[in-house]
Amino acid sequence: MTAKRSASAAPRFVRTAMLGLALCACSSPMLPDENVDGPSPEWSSPTQLFGDEIRLTVGDKLHAIGVTGGVTQHRSSADEGSTWSAPSPITGAGELPIYGPVAAAGSNVYVVTRVGGALHVQRSVDEGRSWSPRITLQGYNADNDDRVQMAAEGASVHIFVGRAGATPDGTFKIYYWRSLDAAQSFGSVQLLDESMSEPPSPGGIAVENGVVHVGYAAITDVGTLGHRARYLRSSDNGTTWSAPVNVSGPGSNPQIRPRPRALNGSVFVLWEEPLDHDRSRPYPNATRSEIRFNVSRDGGLSWQGPRDLTALPDVYVNHPEFAIGPDAQVHAIYRMSIDQATVATADALGYRLSSDLAATWESHEVAMDDPSQE
């Protein structure tokens, strides 16, 4: 399914994989506060693209990769999501891992799928019309707990993987692979963080001008307050990496799903923070949450400090995603659930817009109030 705001000025895409929804945002003004109880009339009706699952990415076109009848397929749009090409199977593709295993740069499109206990990469150099044979990512045994994120810039392709389960040796790691030839080959796996004592909560990866940014949440001491939102930075296109930095501060709540983005030297990390999580009870158990973020204005070298974005009465806000551009715009979207344990396809979607690189934000808006009924 797809929704988009009215087309004015220079629209850009707000991407999310949650609920199989892609959201397109543009520079139209936000509606006043009285509209927050229902969907804005500026949002169009959803369009169903696949039977199950969807992953989105933007290159020269908007690309959607999803599953229908067990077959992984590709579609593209050249008009900002208004119309779409017919679904076409990706020959040789397997199952789509969780989160964001797709990326694009120019006319190149990339996808990671899972086949036979391994993760494989395929690329299209003609905007999805044809696909290369699979390339296996070495040094990793795949399973159903893989969390895959990918980013591309020029001929560089970056893949970041965490998992909910332990590796065969009983430890928890963050894995990274890099290609410098548009996914024709990949270097050896790098282990970016091996200090975790419990499963990580992978967030995302972004790249701008050869600087690569990774966000994830990690527990380094069993029995502590929970996951801390961590950030890793590479200033040389993935050759070497900084030590992990805690960008979520010393707060008493766990932080999960930290998403990094970068624009013009500013780096943003957005995450979900359960407010009443009880580690003594079965997970998940929180009933209240908020979306928080942190900003760096020097490319990730220093951070301004955590800030609140959205907390709603009687709503568990979760699975945040966001995109940046054009100009100084930052678009944030999040699911609105009953509580942490009750997540349904009918959950509403909330949206907020900043026009000054996250210095200030427009009011919360409901972008979609019941996707299952559309």
mmCIF file of C-alpha atoms in Angstrom:
data_model
loop_
_atom_site.group_PDB
_atom_site.id
_atom_site.type_symbol
_atom_site.label_atom_id
_atom_site.label_comp_id
_atom_site.label_asym_id
_atom_site.label_seq_id
_atom_site.Cartn_x
_atom_site.Cartn_y
_atom_site.Cartn_z
ATOM 1 C CA MET A 1 0.000 0.000 0.000
ATOM 2 C CA THR A 2 1.106 3.559 -0.644
ATOM 3 C CA ALA A 3 0.083 7.006 0.466
ATOM 4 C CA LYS A 4 1.382 10.407 -0.549
ATOM 5 C CA ARG A 5 0.902 14.056 0.190
ATOM 6 C CA SER A 6 -0.375 16.500 -2.411
ATOM 7 C CA ALA A 7 2.189 17.276 -5.100
ATOM 8 C CA SER A 8 3.535 20.800 -4.790
ATOM 9 C CA ALA A 9 7.032 22.224 -4.948
ATOM 10 C CA ALA A 10 9.758 19.532 -5.053
ATOM 11 C CA PRO A 11 8.491 16.325 -3.421
ATOM 12 C CA ARG A 12 10.790 13.743 -1.861
ATOM 13 C CA PHE A 13 10.079 10.278 -0.524
ATOM 14 C CA VAL A 14 9.531 9.306 3.068
ATOM 15 C CA ARG A 15 10.385 5.629 3.177
ATOM 16 C CA THR A 16 9.117 2.994 5.567
ATOM 17 C CA ALA A 17 8.821 -0.783 5.488
ATOM 18 C CA MET A 18 6.375 -1.014 8.358
ATOM 19 C CA LEU A 19 2.939 -2.374 7.476
ATOM 20 C CA GLY A 20 4.016 -2.510 3.846
ATOM 21 C CA LEU A 21 3.504 1.233 3.486
ATOM 22 C CA ALA A 22 5.469 3.784 1.489
ATOM 23 C CA LEU A 23 4.879 7.418 2.288
ATOM 24 C CA CYS A 24 5.716 10.288 -0.027
ATOM 25 C CA ALA A 25 6.098 13.722 1.528
ATOM 26 C CA CYS A 26 6.550 17.115 -0.039
ATOM 27 C CA SER A 27 6.923 20.684 1.093
ATOM 28 C CA SER A 28 3.200 21.394 1.477
ATOM 29 C CA PRO A 29 2.355 23.132 4.761
ATOM 30 C CA MET A 30 1.131 20.944 7.589
ATOM 31 C CA LEU A 31 -2.488 21.140 8.628
ATOM 32 C CA PRO A 32 -3.402 22.902 11.889
ATOM 33 C CA ASP A 33 -3.760 21.029 15.173
ATOM 34 C CA GLU A 34 -7.470 20.395 14.813
ATOM 35 C CA ASN A 35 -6.717 17.735 12.192
ATOM 36 C CA VAL A 36 -4.669 15.470 14.436
ATOM 37 C CA ASP A 37 -7.614 13.207 15.301
ATOM 38 C CA GLY A 38 -7.959 11.883 11.750
ATOM 39 C CA PRO A 39 -6.082 11.570 8.485
ATOM 40 C CA SER A 40 -5.231 14.773 6.680
ATOM 41 C CA PRO A 41 -7.131 15.323 3.405
ATOM 42 C CA GLU A 42 -3.696 15.918 1.861
ATOM 43 C CA TRP A 43 -2.941 12.172 2.057
ATOM 44 C CA SER A 44 -4.208 10.027 -0.791
ATOM 45 C CA SER A 45 -5.694 6.578 -0.428
ATOM 46 C CA PRO A 46 -3.228 3.674 -0.204
ATOM 47 C CA THR A 47 -2.312 1.563 -3.204
ATOM 48 C CA GLN A 48 -1.565 -2.139 -2.709
ATOM 49 C CA LEU A 49 1.670 -3.044 -4.506
ATOM 50 C CA PHE A 50 2.231 -6.651 -3.368
ATOM 51 C CA GLY A 51 0.374 -9.404 -1.568
ATOM 52 C CA ASP A 52 2.766 -9.457 1.380
ATOM 53 C CA GLU A 53 5.715 -7.398 2.631
ATOM 54 C CA ILE A 54 7.310 -4.400 0.959
ATOM 55 C CA ARG A 55 10.704 -2.698 1.025
ATOM 56 C CA LEU A 56 11.305 0.705 -0.581
ATOM 57 C CA THR A 57 14.276 2.657 -1.835
ATOM 58 C CA VAL A 58 14.916 5.721 -3.983
ATOM 59 C CA GLY A 59 17.379 6.104 -6.840
ATOM 60 C CA ASP A 60 16.519 7.762 -10.122
ATOM 61 C CA LYS A 61 13.088 6.230 -9.525
ATOM 62 C CA LEU A 62 11.124 5.027 -6.512
ATOM 63 C CA HIS A 63 11.562 1.254 -6.212
ATOM 64 C CA ALA A 64 9.438 -1.260 -4.306
ATOM 65 C CA ILE A 65 10.477 -4.856 -3.652
ATOM 66 C CA GLY A 66 7.922 -7.163 -2.099
ATOM 67 C CA VAL A 67 6.413 -10.632 -2.042
ATOM 68 C CA THR A 68 3.296 -12.016 -3.708
ATOM 69 C CA GLY A 69 2.487 -15.717 -3.503
ATOM 70 C CA GLY A 70 5.932 -16.466 -2.110
ATOM 71 C CA VAL A 71 7.683 -14.803 -5.079
ATOM 72 C CA THR A 72 9.981 -11.801 -4.516
ATOM 73 C CA GLN A 73 9.112 -9.104 -7.048
ATOM 74 C CA HIS A 74 10.069 -5.569 -8.098
ATOM 75 C CA ARG A 75 8.036 -2.533 -9.127
ATOM 76 C CA SER A 76 9.083 1.060 -9.855
ATOM 77 C CA SER A 77 7.499 4.486 -10.119
ATOM 78 C CA ALA A 78 8.763 7.441 -12.142
ATOM 79 C CA ASP A 79 6.092 9.857 -10.880
ATOM 80 C CA GLU A 80 6.609 9.873 -7.112
ATOM 81 C CA GLY A 81 4.350 6.901 -6.412
ATOM 82 C CA SER A 82 1.297 7.950 -8.419
ATOM 83 C CA THR A 83 1.643 5.078 -10.891
ATOM 84 C CA TRP A 84 3.714 1.899 -10.831
ATOM 85 C CA SER A 85 5.186 -0.575 -13.258
ATOM 86 C CA ALA A 86 3.753 -4.087 -13.357
ATOM 87 C CA PRO A 87 5.258 -6.549 -10.829
ATOM 88 C CA SER A 88 8.211 -8.506 -12.206
ATOM 89 C CA PRO A 89 9.900 -11.467 -10.444
ATOM 90 C CA ILE A 90 13.530 -11.107 -9.347
ATOM 91 C CA THR A 91 15.078 -14.252 -10.782
ATOM 92 C CA GLY A 92 16.993 -16.219 -8.158
ATOM 93 C CA ALA A 93 15.832 -14.129 -5.204
ATOM 94 C CA GLY A 94 14.956 -15.813 -1.904
ATOM 95 C CA GLU A 95 13.174 -14.603 1.212
ATOM 96 C CA LEU A 96 13.324 -10.952 2.222
ATOM 97 C CA PRO A 97 15.012 -10.488 5.607
ATOM 98 C CA ILE A 98 13.540 -8.180 8.242
ATOM 99 C CA TYR A 99 13.936 -4.397 7.900
ATOM 100 C CA GLY A 100 15.684 -2.709 4.976
ATOM 101 C CA PRO A 101 17.531 -5.084 2.632
ATOM 102 C CA VAL A 102 17.187 -2.803 -0.429
ATOM 103 C CA ALA A 103 19.090 0.224 -1.739
ATOM 104 C CA ALA A 104 19.499 2.234 -4.930
ATOM 105 C CA ALA A 105 21.928 4.722 -6.443
ATOM 106 C CA GLY A 106 21.128 6.230 -9.823
ATOM 107 C CA SER A 107 19.793 3.477 -12.079
ATOM 108 C CA ASN A 108 21.302 0.704 -9.930
ATOM 109 C CA VAL A 109 19.031 -1.193 -7.516
ATOM 110 C CA TYR A 110 20.240 -3.710 -4.915
ATOM 111 C CA VAL A 111 18.483 -6.330 -2.796
ATOM 112 C CA VAL A 112 19.581 -8.822 -0.130
ATOM 113 C CA THR A 113 17.638 -12.071 0.195
ATOM 114 C CA ARG A 114 18.089 -15.247 2.245
ATOM 115 C CA VAL A 115 18.595 -18.569 0.472
ATOM 116 C CA GLY A 116 19.808 -21.837 1.969
ATOM 117 C CA GLY A 117 21.222 -20.489 5.224
ATOM 118 C CA ALA A 118 23.100 -17.602 3.615
ATOM 119 C CA LEU A 119 22.508 -13.969 2.671
ATOM 120 C CA HIS A 120 22.856 -13.118 -1.007
ATOM 121 C CA VAL A 121 23.034 -9.821 -2.916
ATOM 122 C CA GLN A 122 21.612 -9.147 -6.366
ATOM 123 C CA ARG A 123 21.777 -5.969 -8.401
ATOM 124 C CA SER A 124 19.976 -4.446 -11.337
ATOM 125 C CA VAL A 125 21.761 -1.867 -13.501
ATOM 126 C CA ASP A 126 18.645 -1.050 -15.527
ATOM 127 C CA GLU A 127 16.212 0.099 -12.810
ATOM 128 C CA GLY A 128 14.854 -3.368 -12.070
ATOM 129 C CA ARG A 129 14.242 -4.732 -15.562
ATOM 130 C CA SER A 130 16.895 -7.447 -15.162
ATOM 131 C CA TRP A 131 18.914 -8.828 -12.234
ATOM 132 C CA SER A 132 22.376 -10.289 -11.740
ATOM 133 C CA PRO A 133 23.055 -13.749 -10.313
ATOM 134 C CA ARG A 134 23.327 -13.983 -6.520
ATOM 135 C CA ILE A 135 26.543 -13.057 -4.683
ATOM 136 C CA THR A 136 26.915 -14.680 -1.255
ATOM 137 C CA LEU A 137 27.967 -12.580 1.734
ATOM 138 C CA GLN A 138 30.791 -14.583 3.270
ATOM 139 C CA GLY A 139 31.405 -15.135 6.970
ATOM 140 C CA TYR A 140 27.799 -15.239 8.116
ATOM 141 C CA ASN A 141 25.239 -17.999 8.735
ATOM 142 C CA ALA A 142 21.774 -16.649 8.035
ATOM 143 C CA ASP A 143 18.579 -17.550 9.892
ATOM 144 C CA ASN A 144 15.094 -16.145 10.396
ATOM 145 C CA ASP A 145 16.361 -13.592 12.928
ATOM 146 C CA ASP A 146 18.491 -11.613 10.455
ATOM 147 C CA ARG A 147 18.021 -7.841 10.539
ATOM 148 C CA VAL A 148 19.494 -6.389 7.356
ATOM 149 C CA GLN A 149 20.079 -2.740 6.425
ATOM 150 C CA MET A 150 21.702 -1.462 3.238
ATOM 151 C CA ALA A 151 22.785 1.893 1.788
ATOM 152 C CA ALA A 152 24.357 2.859 -1.537
ATOM 153 C CA GLU A 153 26.169 5.903 -2.919
ATOM 154 C CA GLY A 154 27.849 5.960 -6.298
ATOM 155 C CA ALA A 155 29.541 2.570 -6.744
ATOM 156 C CA SER A 156 29.705 1.926 -2.986
ATOM 157 C CA VAL A 157 27.239 -0.479 -1.366
ATOM 158 C CA HIS A 158 27.173 -0.922 2.429
ATOM 159 C CA ILE A 159 25.382 -3.780 4.242
ATOM 160 C CA PHE A 160 24.885 -3.938 8.006
ATOM 161 C CA VAL A 161 23.394 -7.006 9.753
ATOM 162 C CA GLY A 162 22.406 -7.789 13.305
ATOM 163 C CA ARG A 163 20.251 -10.635 14.564
ATOM 164 C CA ALA A 164 17.825 -11.319 17.377
ATOM 165 C CA GLY A 165 19.413 -14.706 18.144
ATOM 166 C CA ALA A 166 22.939 -15.570 19.158
ATOM 167 C CA THR A 167 25.542 -16.620 16.606
ATOM 168 C CA PRO A 168 26.644 -20.289 16.630
ATOM 169 C CA ASP A 169 29.310 -19.461 19.249
ATOM 170 C CA GLY A 170 26.664 -17.972 21.552
ATOM 171 C CA THR A 171 27.708 -14.332 21.128
ATOM 172 C CA PHE A 172 26.034 -11.266 19.624
ATOM 173 C CA LYS A 173 27.704 -9.239 16.901
ATOM 174 C CA ILE A 174 27.185 -6.470 14.363
ATOM 175 C CA TYR A 175 28.308 -7.509 10.846
ATOM 176 C CA TYR A 176 29.290 -5.253 7.952
ATOM 177 C CA TRP A 177 30.206 -5.796 4.284
ATOM 178 C CA ARG A 178 31.261 -3.267 1.653
ATOM 179 C CA SER A 179 31.377 -3.264 -2.140
ATOM 180 C CA LEU A 180 33.253 -0.603 -4.122
ATOM 181 C CA ASP A 181 32.192 -1.885 -7.544
ATOM 182 C CA ALA A 182 28.407 -1.579 -7.417
ATOM 183 C CA ALA A 183 27.873 -5.011 -5.814
ATOM 184 C CA GLN A 184 29.876 -6.996 -8.331
ATOM 185 C CA SER A 185 31.995 -8.174 -5.387
ATOM 186 C CA PHE A 186 32.153 -7.686 -1.620
ATOM 187 C CA GLY A 187 35.083 -7.557 0.784
ATOM 188 C CA SER A 188 35.462 -9.718 3.857
ATOM 189 C CA VAL A 189 33.031 -9.330 6.711
ATOM 190 C CA GLN A 190 33.904 -6.793 9.417
ATOM 191 C CA LEU A 191 32.660 -7.223 12.993
ATOM 192 C CA LEU A 192 31.805 -3.691 14.128
ATOM 193 C CA ASP A 193 30.729 -4.509 17.681
ATOM 194 C CA GLU A 194 31.332 -7.728 19.639
ATOM 195 C CA SER A 195 30.730 -6.292 23.122
ATOM 196 C CA MET A 196 27.031 -7.111 23.453
ATOM 197 C CA SER A 197 25.736 -9.442 26.131
ATOM 198 C CA GLU A 198 22.204 -9.674 24.715
ATOM 199 C CA PRO A 199 20.743 -9.443 21.188
ATOM 200 C CA PRO A 200 21.179 -6.045 19.476
ATOM 201 C CA SER A 201 18.299 -4.042 18.082
ATOM 202 C CA PRO A 202 19.579 -3.078 14.620
ATOM 203 C CA GLY A 203 18.477 0.319 13.406
ATOM 204 C CA GLY A 204 19.866 1.441 10.084
ATOM 205 C CA ILE A 205 22.714 2.636 7.918
ATOM 206 C CA ALA A 206 23.222 5.820 5.900
ATOM 207 C CA VAL A 207 26.002 7.236 3.740
ATOM 208 C CA GLU A 208 26.781 10.774 2.545
ATOM 209 C CA ASN A 209 29.923 11.840 0.689
ATOM 210 C CA GLY A 210 31.771 8.691 1.713
ATOM 211 C CA VAL A 211 30.951 9.024 5.421
ATOM 212 C CA VAL A 212 28.990 5.984 6.633
ATOM 213 C CA HIS A 213 26.686 6.149 9.662
ATOM 214 C CA VAL A 214 25.324 3.092 11.529
ATOM 215 C CA GLY A 215 22.693 3.090 14.279
ATOM 216 C CA TYR A 216 21.785 0.162 16.518
ATOM 217 C CA ALA A 217 20.784 -0.532 20.119
ATOM 218 C CA ALA A 218 22.916 -2.729 22.361
ATOM 219 C CA ILE A 219 22.923 -4.195 25.848
ATOM 220 C CA THR A 220 26.447 -4.572 27.178
ATOM 221 C CA ASP A 221 25.605 -5.646 30.743
ATOM 222 C CA VAL A 222 22.806 -8.093 31.546
ATOM 223 C CA GLY A 223 20.464 -6.631 34.142
ATOM 224 C CA THR A 224 21.014 -2.997 33.191
ATOM 225 C CA LEU A 225 18.260 -0.630 32.137
ATOM 226 C CA GLY A 226 18.119 -2.092 28.645
ATOM 227 C CA HIS A 227 19.269 -1.233 25.161
ATOM 228 C CA ARG A 228 21.237 1.964 24.592
ATOM 229 C CA ALA A 229 21.056 3.652 21.177
ATOM 230 C CA ARG A 230 24.544 3.392 19.710
ATOM 231 C CA TYR A 231 26.175 5.083 16.742
ATOM 232 C CA LEU A 232 29.180 4.105 14.619
ATOM 233 C CA ARG A 233 30.898 6.307 12.049
ATOM 234 C CA SER A 234 33.325 5.639 9.201
ATOM 235 C CA SER A 235 34.964 8.672 7.586
ATOM 236 C CA ASP A 236 36.685 6.615 4.868
ATOM 237 C CA ASN A 237 33.741 4.898 3.175
ATOM 238 C CA GLY A 238 33.715 1.863 5.468
ATOM 239 C CA THR A 239 37.429 1.054 5.677
ATOM 240 C CA THR A 240 37.819 1.922 9.369
ATOM 241 C CA TRP A 241 35.275 2.644 12.080
ATOM 242 C CA SER A 242 34.944 4.718 15.227
ATOM 243 C CA ALA A 243 34.286 3.207 18.612
ATOM 244 C CA PRO A 244 30.554 2.949 19.497
ATOM 245 C CA VAL A 245 29.014 6.154 20.853
ATOM 246 C CA ASN A 246 25.912 6.238 23.065
ATOM 247 C CA VAL A 247 23.658 8.884 21.474
ATOM 248 C CA SER A 248 20.613 8.279 23.687
ATOM 249 C CA GLY A 249 22.042 9.635 26.934
ATOM 250 C CA PRO A 250 21.811 8.278 30.478
ATOM 251 C CA GLY A 251 18.010 7.967 30.601
ATOM 252 C CA SER A 252 16.296 5.211 32.571
ATOM 253 C CA ASN A 253 14.368 3.717 29.624
ATOM 254 C CA PRO A 254 15.555 1.250 26.981
ATOM 255 C CA GLN A 255 15.992 2.565 23.447
ATOM 256 C CA ILE A 256 15.352 0.451 20.372
ATOM 257 C CA ARG A 257 15.404 0.733 16.562
ATOM 258 C CA PRO A 258 17.705 3.775 16.198
ATOM 259 C CA ARG A 259 17.592 5.048 12.593
ATOM 260 C CA PRO A 260 20.433 7.240 11.232
ATOM 261 C CA ARG A 261 20.164 9.715 8.337
ATOM 262 C CA ALA A 262 22.590 12.354 7.051
ATOM 263 C CA LEU A 263 22.241 15.579 5.047
ATOM 264 C CA ASN A 264 24.771 18.332 4.369
ATOM 265 C CA GLY A 265 26.963 17.356 7.317
ATOM 266 C CA SER A 266 24.087 17.010 9.787
ATOM 267 C CA VAL A 267 23.448 13.510 11.146
ATOM 268 C CA PHE A 268 20.172 12.469 12.778
ATOM 269 C CA VAL A 269 19.420 9.382 14.874
ATOM 270 C CA LEU A 270 15.767 8.638 15.704
ATOM 271 C CA TRP A 271 14.649 5.861 18.060
ATOM 272 C CA GLU A 272 11.737 4.322 19.972
ATOM 273 C CA GLU A 273 11.783 4.497 23.779
ATOM 274 C CA PRO A 274 9.391 2.381 25.893
ATOM 275 C CA LEU A 275 8.531 4.387 29.021
ATOM 276 C CA ASP A 276 7.231 1.691 31.389
ATOM 277 C CA HIS A 277 9.170 -1.378 30.274
ATOM 278 C CA ASP A 278 9.528 -3.894 33.117
ATOM 279 C CA ARG A 279 12.483 -6.258 32.703
ATOM 280 C CA SER A 280 11.040 -8.579 35.355
ATOM 281 C CA ARG A 281 8.039 -9.419 33.144
ATOM 282 C CA PRO A 282 7.906 -11.198 29.764
ATOM 283 C CA TYR A 283 8.900 -9.000 26.835
ATOM 284 C CA PRO A 284 7.284 -6.984 25.303
ATOM 285 C CA ASN A 285 5.229 -5.379 28.062
ATOM 286 C CA ALA A 286 5.382 -1.563 27.767
ATOM 287 C CA THR A 287 2.140 0.369 27.376
ATOM 288 C CA ARG A 288 3.592 3.882 26.880
ATOM 289 C CA SER A 289 6.430 5.141 24.724
ATOM 290 C CA GLU A 290 7.865 8.118 22.929
ATOM 291 C CA ILE A 291 9.948 8.775 19.831
ATOM 292 C CA ARG A 292 13.212 10.615 20.568
ATOM 293 C CA PHE A 293 16.149 11.783 18.482
ATOM 294 C CA ASN A 294 19.631 13.276 18.596
ATOM 295 C CA VAL A 295 21.389 15.532 16.092
ATOM 296 C CA SER A 296 25.026 16.121 15.150
ATOM 297 C CA ARG A 297 25.961 19.217 13.140
ATOM 298 C CA ASP A 298 29.550 18.115 12.485
ATOM 299 C CA GLY A 299 29.068 14.846 10.644
ATOM 300 C CA GLY A 300 28.685 12.661 13.715
ATOM 301 C CA LEU A 301 31.735 13.830 15.685
ATOM 302 C CA SER A 302 29.706 15.439 18.489
ATOM 303 C CA TRP A 303 26.029 15.373 19.506
ATOM 304 C CA GLN A 304 23.592 17.986 20.801
ATOM 305 C CA GLY A 305 21.794 15.651 23.199
ATOM 306 C CA PRO A 306 18.556 13.609 23.147
ATOM 307 C CA ARG A 307 15.286 15.417 22.438
ATOM 308 C CA ASP A 308 11.639 14.356 22.533
ATOM 309 C CA LEU A 309 9.725 14.154 19.259
ATOM 310 C CA THR A 310 6.377 12.450 19.898
ATOM 311 C CA ALA A 311 4.584 10.957 22.889
ATOM 312 C CA LEU A 312 0.798 10.516 22.656
ATOM 313 C CA PRO A 313 -1.738 9.785 25.432
ATOM 314 C CA ASP A 314 -2.891 6.150 25.520
ATOM 315 C CA VAL A 315 -0.817 5.302 22.430
ATOM 316 C CA TYR A 316 2.319 3.203 22.062
ATOM 317 C CA VAL A 317 4.286 4.951 19.290
ATOM 318 C CA ASN A 318 6.771 2.595 17.661
ATOM 319 C CA HIS A 319 8.804 1.547 14.616
ATOM 320 C CA PRO A 320 9.885 5.076 13.681
ATOM 321 C CA GLU A 321 11.219 5.768 10.199
ATOM 322 C CA PHE A 322 12.315 9.012 8.654
ATOM 323 C CA ALA A 323 13.767 10.612 5.551
ATOM 324 C CA ILE A 324 15.412 13.939 4.812
ATOM 325 C CA GLY A 325 15.150 16.476 2.003
ATOM 326 C CA PRO A 326 14.602 18.431 -0.017
ATOM 327 C CA ASP A 327 16.554 21.346 1.391
ATOM 328 C CA ALA A 328 16.251 21.319 5.191
ATOM 329 C CA GLN A 329 13.203 19.063 5.507
ATOM 330 C CA VAL A 330 13.100 16.092 7.889
ATOM 331 C CA HIS A 331 10.091 13.741 7.688
ATOM 332 C CA ALA A 332 9.287 11.374 10.573
ATOM 333 C CA ILE A 333 6.677 8.609 10.597
ATOM 334 C CA TYR A 334 5.729 6.117 13.295
ATOM 335 C CA ARG A 335 3.180 3.430 14.053
ATOM 336 C CA MET A 336 0.503 4.161 16.688
ATOM 337 C CA SER A 337 -0.392 0.970 18.608
ATOM 338 C CA ILE A 338 -2.381 0.059 21.709
ATOM 339 C CA ASP A 339 0.719 -1.176 23.527
ATOM 340 C CA GLN A 340 4.076 -2.787 22.817
ATOM 341 C CA ALA A 341 2.650 -6.321 22.670
ATOM 342 C CA THR A 342 -0.390 -5.503 20.509
ATOM 343 C CA VAL A 343 0.718 -4.545 17.009
ATOM 344 C CA ALA A 344 -1.871 -4.934 14.270
ATOM 345 C CA THR A 345 -2.042 -4.196 10.557
ATOM 346 C CA ALA A 346 -4.829 -1.751 11.410
ATOM 347 C CA ASP A 347 -2.556 0.467 13.499
ATOM 348 C CA ALA A 348 -2.632 4.139 12.518
ATOM 349 C CA LEU A 349 0.418 5.985 11.235
ATOM 350 C CA GLY A 350 1.562 9.331 12.614
ATOM 351 C CA TYR A 351 3.688 11.916 10.810
ATOM 352 C CA ARG A 352 5.695 15.027 11.693
ATOM 353 C CA LEU A 353 7.629 17.487 9.541
ATOM 354 C CA SER A 354 10.599 19.720 10.282
ATOM 355 C CA SER A 355 11.630 22.371 7.754
ATOM 356 C CA ASP A 356 14.825 23.432 9.555
ATOM 357 C CA LEU A 357 16.857 20.216 9.942
ATOM 358 C CA ALA A 358 15.068 19.107 13.129
ATOM 359 C CA ALA A 359 15.481 22.386 15.029
ATOM 360 C CA THR A 360 11.672 22.715 15.267
ATOM 361 C CA TRP A 361 8.778 20.477 14.251
ATOM 362 C CA GLU A 362 5.225 20.911 12.987
ATOM 363 C CA SER A 363 2.402 19.294 14.974
ATOM 364 C CA HIS A 364 1.709 15.567 14.996
ATOM 365 C CA GLU A 365 -0.588 14.487 12.176
ATOM 366 C CA VAL A 366 -2.376 11.207 11.447
ATOM 367 C CA ALA A 367 -1.344 10.146 7.967
ATOM 368 C CA MET A 368 -3.404 6.949 7.929
ATOM 369 C CA ASP A 369 -5.953 5.969 10.534
ATOM 370 C CA ASP A 370 -6.814 2.350 9.557
ATOM 371 C CA PRO A 371 -4.673 0.869 6.785
ATOM 372 C CA SER A 372 -6.546 -2.458 6.867
ATOM 373 C CA GLN A 373 -9.739 -0.728 5.733
ATOM 374 C CA GLU A 374 -8.245 1.139 2.784
#
